[in-house]
Short mmCIF file of C-alpha atoms in Angstrom, two decimals:
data_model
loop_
_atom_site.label_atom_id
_atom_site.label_comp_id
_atom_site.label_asym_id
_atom_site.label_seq_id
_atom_site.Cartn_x
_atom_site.Cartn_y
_atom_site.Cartn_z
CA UNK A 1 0.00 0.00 0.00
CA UNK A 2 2.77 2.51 0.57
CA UNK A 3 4.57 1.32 -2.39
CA UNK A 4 1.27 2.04 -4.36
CA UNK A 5 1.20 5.56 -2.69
CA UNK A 6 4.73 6.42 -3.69
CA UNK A 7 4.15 5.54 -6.80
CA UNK A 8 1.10 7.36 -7.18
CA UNK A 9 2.87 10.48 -5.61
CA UNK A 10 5.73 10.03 -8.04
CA UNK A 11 3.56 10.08 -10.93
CA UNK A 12 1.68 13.02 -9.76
CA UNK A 13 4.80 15.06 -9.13
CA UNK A 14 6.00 14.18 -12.57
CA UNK A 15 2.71 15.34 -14.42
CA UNK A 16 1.58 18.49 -12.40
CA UNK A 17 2.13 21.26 -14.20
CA UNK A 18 3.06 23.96 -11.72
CA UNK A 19 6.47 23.94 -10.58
CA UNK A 20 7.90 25.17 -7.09
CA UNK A 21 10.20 28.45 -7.52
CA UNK A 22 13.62 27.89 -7.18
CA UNK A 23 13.60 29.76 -3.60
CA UNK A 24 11.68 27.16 -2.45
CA UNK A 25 13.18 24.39 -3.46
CA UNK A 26 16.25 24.61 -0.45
CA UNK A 27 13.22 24.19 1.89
CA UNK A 28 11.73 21.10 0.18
CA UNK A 29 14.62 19.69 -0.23
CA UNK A 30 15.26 19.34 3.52
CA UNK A 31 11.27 18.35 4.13
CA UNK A 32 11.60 15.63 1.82
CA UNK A 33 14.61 14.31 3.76
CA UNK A 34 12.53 14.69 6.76
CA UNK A 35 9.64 12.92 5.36
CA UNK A 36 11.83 10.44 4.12
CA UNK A 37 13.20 9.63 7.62
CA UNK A 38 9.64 9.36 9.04
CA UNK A 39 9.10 7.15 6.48
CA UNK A 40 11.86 4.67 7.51
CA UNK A 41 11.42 5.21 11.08
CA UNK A 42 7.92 4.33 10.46
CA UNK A 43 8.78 1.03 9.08
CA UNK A 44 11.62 -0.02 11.31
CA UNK A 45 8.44 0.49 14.65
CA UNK A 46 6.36 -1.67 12.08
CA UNK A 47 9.18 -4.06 11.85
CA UNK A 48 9.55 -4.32 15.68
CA UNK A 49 5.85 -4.10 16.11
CA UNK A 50 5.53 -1.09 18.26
CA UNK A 51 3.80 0.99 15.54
CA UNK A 52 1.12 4.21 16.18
CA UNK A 53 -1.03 5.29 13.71
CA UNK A 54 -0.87 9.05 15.16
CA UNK A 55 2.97 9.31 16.07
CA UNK A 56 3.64 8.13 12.30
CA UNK A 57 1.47 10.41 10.73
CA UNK A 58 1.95 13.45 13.47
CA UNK A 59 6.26 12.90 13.13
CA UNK A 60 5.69 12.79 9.28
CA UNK A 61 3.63 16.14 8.58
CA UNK A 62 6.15 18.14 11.82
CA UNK A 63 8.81 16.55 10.90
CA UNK A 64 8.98 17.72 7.50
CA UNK A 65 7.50 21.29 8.73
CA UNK A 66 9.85 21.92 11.15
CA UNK A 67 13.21 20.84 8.85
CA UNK A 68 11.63 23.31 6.66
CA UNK A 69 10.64 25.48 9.03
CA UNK A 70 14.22 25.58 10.30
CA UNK A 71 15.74 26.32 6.91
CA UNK A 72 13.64 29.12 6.32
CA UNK A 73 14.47 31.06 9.59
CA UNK A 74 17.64 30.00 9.17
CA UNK A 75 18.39 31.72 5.79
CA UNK A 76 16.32 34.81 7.34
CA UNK A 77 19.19 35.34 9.89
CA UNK A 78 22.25 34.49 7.75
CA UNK A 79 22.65 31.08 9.61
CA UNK A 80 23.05 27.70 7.25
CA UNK A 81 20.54 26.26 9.69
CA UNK A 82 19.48 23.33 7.02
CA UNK A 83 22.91 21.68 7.97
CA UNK A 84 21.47 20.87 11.02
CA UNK A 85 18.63 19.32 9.33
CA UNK A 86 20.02 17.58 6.97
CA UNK A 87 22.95 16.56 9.57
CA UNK A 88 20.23 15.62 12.02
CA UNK A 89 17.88 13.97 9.40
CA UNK A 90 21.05 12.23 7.20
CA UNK A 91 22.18 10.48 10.51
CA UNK A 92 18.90 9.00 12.13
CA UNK A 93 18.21 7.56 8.52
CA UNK A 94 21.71 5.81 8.57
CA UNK A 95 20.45 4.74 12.19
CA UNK A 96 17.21 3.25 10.99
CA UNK A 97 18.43 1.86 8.08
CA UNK A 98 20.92 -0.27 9.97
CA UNK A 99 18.34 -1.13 12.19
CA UNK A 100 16.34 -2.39 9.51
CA UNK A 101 18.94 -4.41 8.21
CA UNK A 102 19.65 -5.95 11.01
CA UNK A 103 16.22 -7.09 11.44
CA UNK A 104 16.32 -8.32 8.49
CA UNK A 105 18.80 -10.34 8.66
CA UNK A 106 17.66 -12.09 11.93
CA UNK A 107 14.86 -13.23 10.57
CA UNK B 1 -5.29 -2.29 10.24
CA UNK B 2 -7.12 -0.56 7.53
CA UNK B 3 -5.90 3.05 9.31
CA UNK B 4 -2.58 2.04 9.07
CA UNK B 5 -2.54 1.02 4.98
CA UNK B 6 -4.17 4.46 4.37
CA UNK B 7 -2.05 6.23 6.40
CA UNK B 8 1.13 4.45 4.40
CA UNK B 9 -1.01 5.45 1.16
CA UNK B 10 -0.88 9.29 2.25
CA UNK B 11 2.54 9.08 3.65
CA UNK B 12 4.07 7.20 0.31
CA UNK B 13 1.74 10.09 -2.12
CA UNK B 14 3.11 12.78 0.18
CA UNK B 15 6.67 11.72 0.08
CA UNK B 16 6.59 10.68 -3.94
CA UNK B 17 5.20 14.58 -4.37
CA UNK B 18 7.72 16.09 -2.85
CA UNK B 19 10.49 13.70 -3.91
CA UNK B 20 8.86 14.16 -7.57
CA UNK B 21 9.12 17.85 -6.94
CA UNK B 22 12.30 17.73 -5.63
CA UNK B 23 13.83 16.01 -8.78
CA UNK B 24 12.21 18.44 -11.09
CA UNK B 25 13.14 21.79 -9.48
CA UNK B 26 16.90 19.97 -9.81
CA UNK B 27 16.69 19.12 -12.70
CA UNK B 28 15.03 22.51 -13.88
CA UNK B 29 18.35 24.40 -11.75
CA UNK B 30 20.71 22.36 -13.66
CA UNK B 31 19.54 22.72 -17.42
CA UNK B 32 17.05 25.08 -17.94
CA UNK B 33 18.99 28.01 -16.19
CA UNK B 34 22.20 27.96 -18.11
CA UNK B 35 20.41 27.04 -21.40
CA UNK B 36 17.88 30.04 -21.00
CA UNK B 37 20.82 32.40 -20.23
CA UNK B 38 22.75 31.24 -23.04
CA UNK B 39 19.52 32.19 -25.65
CA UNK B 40 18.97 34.93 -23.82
CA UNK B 41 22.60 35.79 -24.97
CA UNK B 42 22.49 34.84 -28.29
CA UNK B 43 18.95 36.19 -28.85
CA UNK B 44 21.13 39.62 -27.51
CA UNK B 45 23.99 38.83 -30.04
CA UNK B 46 21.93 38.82 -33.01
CA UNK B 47 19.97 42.09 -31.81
CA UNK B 48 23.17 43.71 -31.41
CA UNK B 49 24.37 42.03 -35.24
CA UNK B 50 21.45 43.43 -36.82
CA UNK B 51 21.69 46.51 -35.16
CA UNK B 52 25.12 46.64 -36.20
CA UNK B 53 24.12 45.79 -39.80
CA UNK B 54 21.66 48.49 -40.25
CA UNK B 55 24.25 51.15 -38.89
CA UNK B 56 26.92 49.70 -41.24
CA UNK B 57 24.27 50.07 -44.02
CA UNK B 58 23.83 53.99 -42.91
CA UNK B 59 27.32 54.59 -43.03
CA UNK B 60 27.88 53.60 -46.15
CA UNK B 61 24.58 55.19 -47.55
CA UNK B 62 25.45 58.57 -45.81
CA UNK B 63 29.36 58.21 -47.37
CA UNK B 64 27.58 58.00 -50.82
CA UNK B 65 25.70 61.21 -50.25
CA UNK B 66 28.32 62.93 -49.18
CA UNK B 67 30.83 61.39 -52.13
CA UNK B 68 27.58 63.00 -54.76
CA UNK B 69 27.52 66.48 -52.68
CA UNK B 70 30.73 68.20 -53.86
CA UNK B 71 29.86 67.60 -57.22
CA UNK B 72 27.68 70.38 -58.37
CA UNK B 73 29.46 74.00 -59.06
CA UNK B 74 26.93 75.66 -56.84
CA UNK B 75 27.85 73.14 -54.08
CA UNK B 76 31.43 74.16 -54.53
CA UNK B 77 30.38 77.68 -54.19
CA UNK B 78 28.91 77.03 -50.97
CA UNK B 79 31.18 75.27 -49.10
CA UNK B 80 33.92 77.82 -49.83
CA UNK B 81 31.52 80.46 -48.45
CA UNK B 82 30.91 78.10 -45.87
CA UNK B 83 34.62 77.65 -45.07
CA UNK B 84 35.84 81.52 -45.42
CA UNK B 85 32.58 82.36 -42.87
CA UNK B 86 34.06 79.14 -40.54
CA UNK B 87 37.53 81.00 -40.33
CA UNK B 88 36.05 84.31 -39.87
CA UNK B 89 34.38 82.91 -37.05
CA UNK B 90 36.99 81.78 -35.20
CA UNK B 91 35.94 77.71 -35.45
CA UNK B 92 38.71 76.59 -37.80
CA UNK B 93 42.30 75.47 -36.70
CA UNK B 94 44.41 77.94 -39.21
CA UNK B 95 48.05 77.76 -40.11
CA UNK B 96 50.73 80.50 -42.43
CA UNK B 97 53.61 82.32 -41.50
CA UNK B 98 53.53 84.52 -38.31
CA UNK B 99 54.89 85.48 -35.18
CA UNK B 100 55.04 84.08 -31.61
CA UNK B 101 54.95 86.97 -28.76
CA UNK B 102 56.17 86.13 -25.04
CA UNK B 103 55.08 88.54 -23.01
CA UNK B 104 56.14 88.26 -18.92
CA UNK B 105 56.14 89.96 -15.59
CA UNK B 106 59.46 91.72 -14.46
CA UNK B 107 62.28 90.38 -13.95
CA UNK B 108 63.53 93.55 -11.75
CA UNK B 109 64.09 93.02 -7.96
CA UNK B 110 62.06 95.85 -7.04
CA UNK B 111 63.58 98.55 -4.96
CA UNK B 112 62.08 99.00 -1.64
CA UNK B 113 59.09 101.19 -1.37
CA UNK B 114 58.44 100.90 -4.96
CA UNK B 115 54.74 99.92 -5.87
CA UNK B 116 55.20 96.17 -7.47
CA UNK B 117 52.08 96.46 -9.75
CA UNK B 118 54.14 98.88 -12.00
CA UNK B 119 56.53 95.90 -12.65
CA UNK B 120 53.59 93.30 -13.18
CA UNK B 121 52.14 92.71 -16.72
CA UNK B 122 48.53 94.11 -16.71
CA UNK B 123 45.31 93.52 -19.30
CA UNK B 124 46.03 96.28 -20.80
CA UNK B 125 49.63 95.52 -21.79
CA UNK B 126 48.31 92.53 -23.01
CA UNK B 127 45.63 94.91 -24.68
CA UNK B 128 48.06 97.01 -26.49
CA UNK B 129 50.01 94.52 -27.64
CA UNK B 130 47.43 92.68 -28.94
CA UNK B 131 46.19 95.73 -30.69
CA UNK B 132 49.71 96.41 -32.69
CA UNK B 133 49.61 93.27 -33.16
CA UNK B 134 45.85 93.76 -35.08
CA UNK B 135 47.13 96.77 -36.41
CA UNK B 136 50.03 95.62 -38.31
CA UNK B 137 47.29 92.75 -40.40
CA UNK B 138 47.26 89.73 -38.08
CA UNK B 139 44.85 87.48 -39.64
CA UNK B 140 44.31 85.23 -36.65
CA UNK B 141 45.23 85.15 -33.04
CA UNK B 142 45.69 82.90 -29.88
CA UNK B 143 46.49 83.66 -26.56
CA UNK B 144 48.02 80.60 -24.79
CA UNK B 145 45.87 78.01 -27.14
CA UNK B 146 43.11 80.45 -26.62
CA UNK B 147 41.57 81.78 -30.00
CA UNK B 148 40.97 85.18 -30.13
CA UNK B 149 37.45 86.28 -31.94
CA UNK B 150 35.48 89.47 -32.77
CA UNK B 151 33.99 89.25 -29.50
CA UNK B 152 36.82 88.25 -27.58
CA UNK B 153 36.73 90.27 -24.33
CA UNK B 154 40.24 90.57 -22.05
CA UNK B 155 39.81 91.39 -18.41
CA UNK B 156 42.04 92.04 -14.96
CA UNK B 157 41.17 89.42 -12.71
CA UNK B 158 44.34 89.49 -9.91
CA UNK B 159 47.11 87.54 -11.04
CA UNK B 160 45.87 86.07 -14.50
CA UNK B 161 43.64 87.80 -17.17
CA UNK B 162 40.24 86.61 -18.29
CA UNK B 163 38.89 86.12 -21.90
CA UNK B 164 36.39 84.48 -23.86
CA UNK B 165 33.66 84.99 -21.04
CA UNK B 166 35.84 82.02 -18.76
CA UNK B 167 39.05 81.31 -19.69
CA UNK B 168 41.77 82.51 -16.92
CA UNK B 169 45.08 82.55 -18.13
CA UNK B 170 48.43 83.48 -16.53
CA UNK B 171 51.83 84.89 -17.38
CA UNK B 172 53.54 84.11 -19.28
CA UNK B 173 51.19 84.62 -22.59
CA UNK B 174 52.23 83.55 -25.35
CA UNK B 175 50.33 84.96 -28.72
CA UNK B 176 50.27 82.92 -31.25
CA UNK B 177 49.24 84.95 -34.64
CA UNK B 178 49.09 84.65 -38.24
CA UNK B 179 50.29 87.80 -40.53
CA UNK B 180 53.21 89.10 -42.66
CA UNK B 181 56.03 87.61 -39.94
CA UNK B 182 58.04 91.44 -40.59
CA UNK B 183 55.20 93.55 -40.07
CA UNK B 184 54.26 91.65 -37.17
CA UNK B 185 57.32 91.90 -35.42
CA UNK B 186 57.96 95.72 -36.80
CA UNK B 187 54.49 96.90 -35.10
CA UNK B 188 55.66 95.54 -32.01
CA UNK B 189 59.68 96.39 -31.94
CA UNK B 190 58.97 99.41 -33.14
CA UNK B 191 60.96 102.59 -31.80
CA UNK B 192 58.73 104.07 -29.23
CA UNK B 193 56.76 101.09 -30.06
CA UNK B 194 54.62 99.00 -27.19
CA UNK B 195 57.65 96.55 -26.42
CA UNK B 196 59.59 99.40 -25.47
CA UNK B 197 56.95 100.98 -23.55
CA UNK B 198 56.89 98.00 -21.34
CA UNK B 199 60.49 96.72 -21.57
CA UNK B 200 61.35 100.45 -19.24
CA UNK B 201 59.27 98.54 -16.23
CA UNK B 202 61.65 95.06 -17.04
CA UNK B 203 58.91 93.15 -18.27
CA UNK B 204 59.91 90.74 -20.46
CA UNK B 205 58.83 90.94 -24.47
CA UNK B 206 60.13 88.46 -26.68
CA UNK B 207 59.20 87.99 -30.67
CA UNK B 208 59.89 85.03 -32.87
CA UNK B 209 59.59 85.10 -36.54
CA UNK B 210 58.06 81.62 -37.31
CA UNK B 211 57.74 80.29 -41.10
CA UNK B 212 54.69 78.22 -39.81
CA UNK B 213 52.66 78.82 -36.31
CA UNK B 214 49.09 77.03 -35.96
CA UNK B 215 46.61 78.84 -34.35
CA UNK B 216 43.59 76.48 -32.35
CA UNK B 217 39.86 77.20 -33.04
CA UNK B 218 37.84 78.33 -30.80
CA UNK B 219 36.43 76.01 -28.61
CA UNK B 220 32.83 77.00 -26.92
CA UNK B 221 29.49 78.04 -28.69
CA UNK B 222 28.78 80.97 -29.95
CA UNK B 223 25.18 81.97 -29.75
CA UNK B 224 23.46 85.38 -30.47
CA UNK B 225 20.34 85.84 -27.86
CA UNK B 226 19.88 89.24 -29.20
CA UNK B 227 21.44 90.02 -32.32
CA UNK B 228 19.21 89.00 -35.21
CA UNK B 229 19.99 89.79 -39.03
CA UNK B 230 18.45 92.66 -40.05
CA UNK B 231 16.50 93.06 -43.18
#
C-alpha cells in the first residue's frame, strides 16, 4: 500500500504542471529528507511491532514542517541552519536503516 | 489495520510529491537556467548584429551622399563660403607664416618702497600689444591656445587675465598669430613702439619670426540671444 502511494505520488509530481520556484526548493529539499526519515522510522516500529497510527502520521507532517521550518528562519538570519537538518535527518536515517537491516537479517 | 494502509497510502503520495518535486526543481536548476541564459545571450547577439548591420548600411549610404555632394558648381560655391565664414568665425584650426609673442612679468628686484604692480604685466599691456599686433594685419590670433574672436573680451582678474567669457590665463602669454612675420614683429619692436613701452618697467617681451605657427579654433558656442539679421 505505501509502495502504491509512492508511486502514485511520483507520478503526480511528474505530471503536475506547476512547478515550485527555485527559492523554495532549499526548503523542500530538507522536508523531503525529513519525510523520508519518518518514512523509515515508520517502518523499522512496524518491523519491531511497536507501531502508532498518530505518532507516524503526526512525526511525518512536523517533521517535514519543522526541517523546513528551520531552513527558512535560518536563511532569514544568515545562519546555514538546514545543515542541522540535513545533519540531524542524514544520521537518524543511517540509524534506521541499519536497524532495519539488522532485522532483516535475523529473521 | 485498515488506518494504518491508508495512512502508508498518504505518507508514500506525500513523500513521492515532494520527492517528484524535488527532482524536477533539480533538474530545472541544472539545465534550464544555463540554457535560457545562453539564448537569452544569443537572442542579444543577433539584436546587437542586426543593429550593427543596419548602422553599417547607414554609413555607407550617408558616405555616398556625401561622395555626390561636392559635385555640383553651386555646391562648390557654398562650401567655400561656408569655409571663409568658418575662419572668420573663429571655429577653424588655421596655419601661415607669423609670429610668436612672449610677453612676462618683471624680472627687476624691485627697490624698496616701490609699488610692485608697476613691474607686473597688466590687461592692458596685453591689450596694447594685442592691438599692434591687429594693427600691423594679423589674420588670426591665440592667446596661450586660446583663440581670439570678434567678441573676444580681455579682463584684470588678480594675477591672470580673463577672456572668452571664462578662460583665466596666466603669465607668461604667449600669442600665437598669423600675418606678414616682418610687419608683425615691426608693429611691435617698433621705436617708441609698445615693447619698449613695457620693456622700461623690465617686463619681459620676446618675438619670434616663425615660417609656420598654428593657431587652435575656438572652442565653446557661440550663440546670439539678441542680435538678429536685419533686413
Amino acid at each position: 500500500m505505501g509502495i502504491l502511494g509512492l508511486a502514485v505520488g511520483v507520478v503526480i509530481g511528474l505530471k503536475v504542471p506547476i512547478i515550485l520556484p527555485q527559492a523554495y526548493a532549499q526548503y523542500l529539499s530538507v522536508a523531503a529528507l525529513a519525510a523520508l526519515d519518518s518514512v523509515l522510522g515508520g517502518i523499522r516500529a512496524a518491523v519491531e511491532d511497536h507501531f502508532d497510527n498518530t505518532i507516524f502520521i503526526s512525526g511525518f507532517f512536523s517533521n517535514a514542517l519543522l526541517a523546513a521550518g528551520l531552513a527558512f528562519i535560518g536563511e532569514r538570519l544568515g545562519m546555514d541552519l538546514y545543515l542541522a537538518a540535513v545533519v540531524a535527518f542524514g544520521v537518524r536515517i543511517f540509524q534506521n536503516l541499519a536497524i532495519l537491516r539488522r532485522h532483516l537479517l535475523k529473521k | 489495520m485498515k488506518g494504518f494502509q491508508w495512512a502508508l497510502a498518504l505518507v508514500g503520495l506525500v513523500l513521492g510529491i515532494m520527492l517528484a518535486f524535488q527532482f524536477r526543481v533539480t533538474r530545472e536548476i541544472n539545465k534550464t537556467e544555463p540554457v535560457q541564459r545562453a539564448q537569452r545571450m544569443s537572442a542579444e547577439v543577433s539584436q546587437l548584429k542586426k543593429e550593427r548591420d543596419y548602422l553599417q548600411a547607414s554609413v555607407s549610404e550617408l558616405r555616398a551622399t556625401l561622395d555626390q555632394l561636392p559635385a555640383g558648381p553651386r555646391d562648390t560655391e557654398l562650401k567655400e563660403e561656408l569655409e571663409m565664414a568658418r575662419i572668420l568665425a573663429g571655429v577653424t584650426e588655421l596655419s601661415g607664416p607669423g609670429v610668436e609673442v612672449t610677453l612676462n612679468d618683471s624680472n627687476i628686484t624691485l627697490k624698496p618702497g616701490e609699488n610692485p604692480n608697476l613691474y607686473v604685466l597688466h590687461d592692458e599691456d596685453v591689450l596694447r600689444v594685442l592691438n599692434e599686433i591687429r594693427a600691423a594685419g594679423a589674420e588670426a590670433i591665440s592667446i596661450n591656445g586660446q583663440r581670439l574672436l570678434a567678441s573676444t573680451e580681455i579682463r584684470c582678474t588678480g594675477p591672470t587675465i580673463v577672456l572668452n567669457k571664462n578662460k583665466r590665463l596666466a603669465p607668461p602669454y604667449v600669442i600665437t598669430a598669423i600675418g606678414n612675420p616682418d610687419t608683425l614683429e615691426g608693429s611691435i619692436k617698433m621705436k617708441g613702439g609698445v615693447a619698449e613701452t613695457l620693456q622700461f618697467w623690465g617686463i619681459q617681451v620676446g618675438v619670434k619670426k616663425i615660417p609656420q605657427v598654428t593657431v587652435p579654433p575656438y572652442s565653446g558656442g557661440i550663440s546670439f540671444d539678441y542680435a538678429k539679421a536685419a533686413g
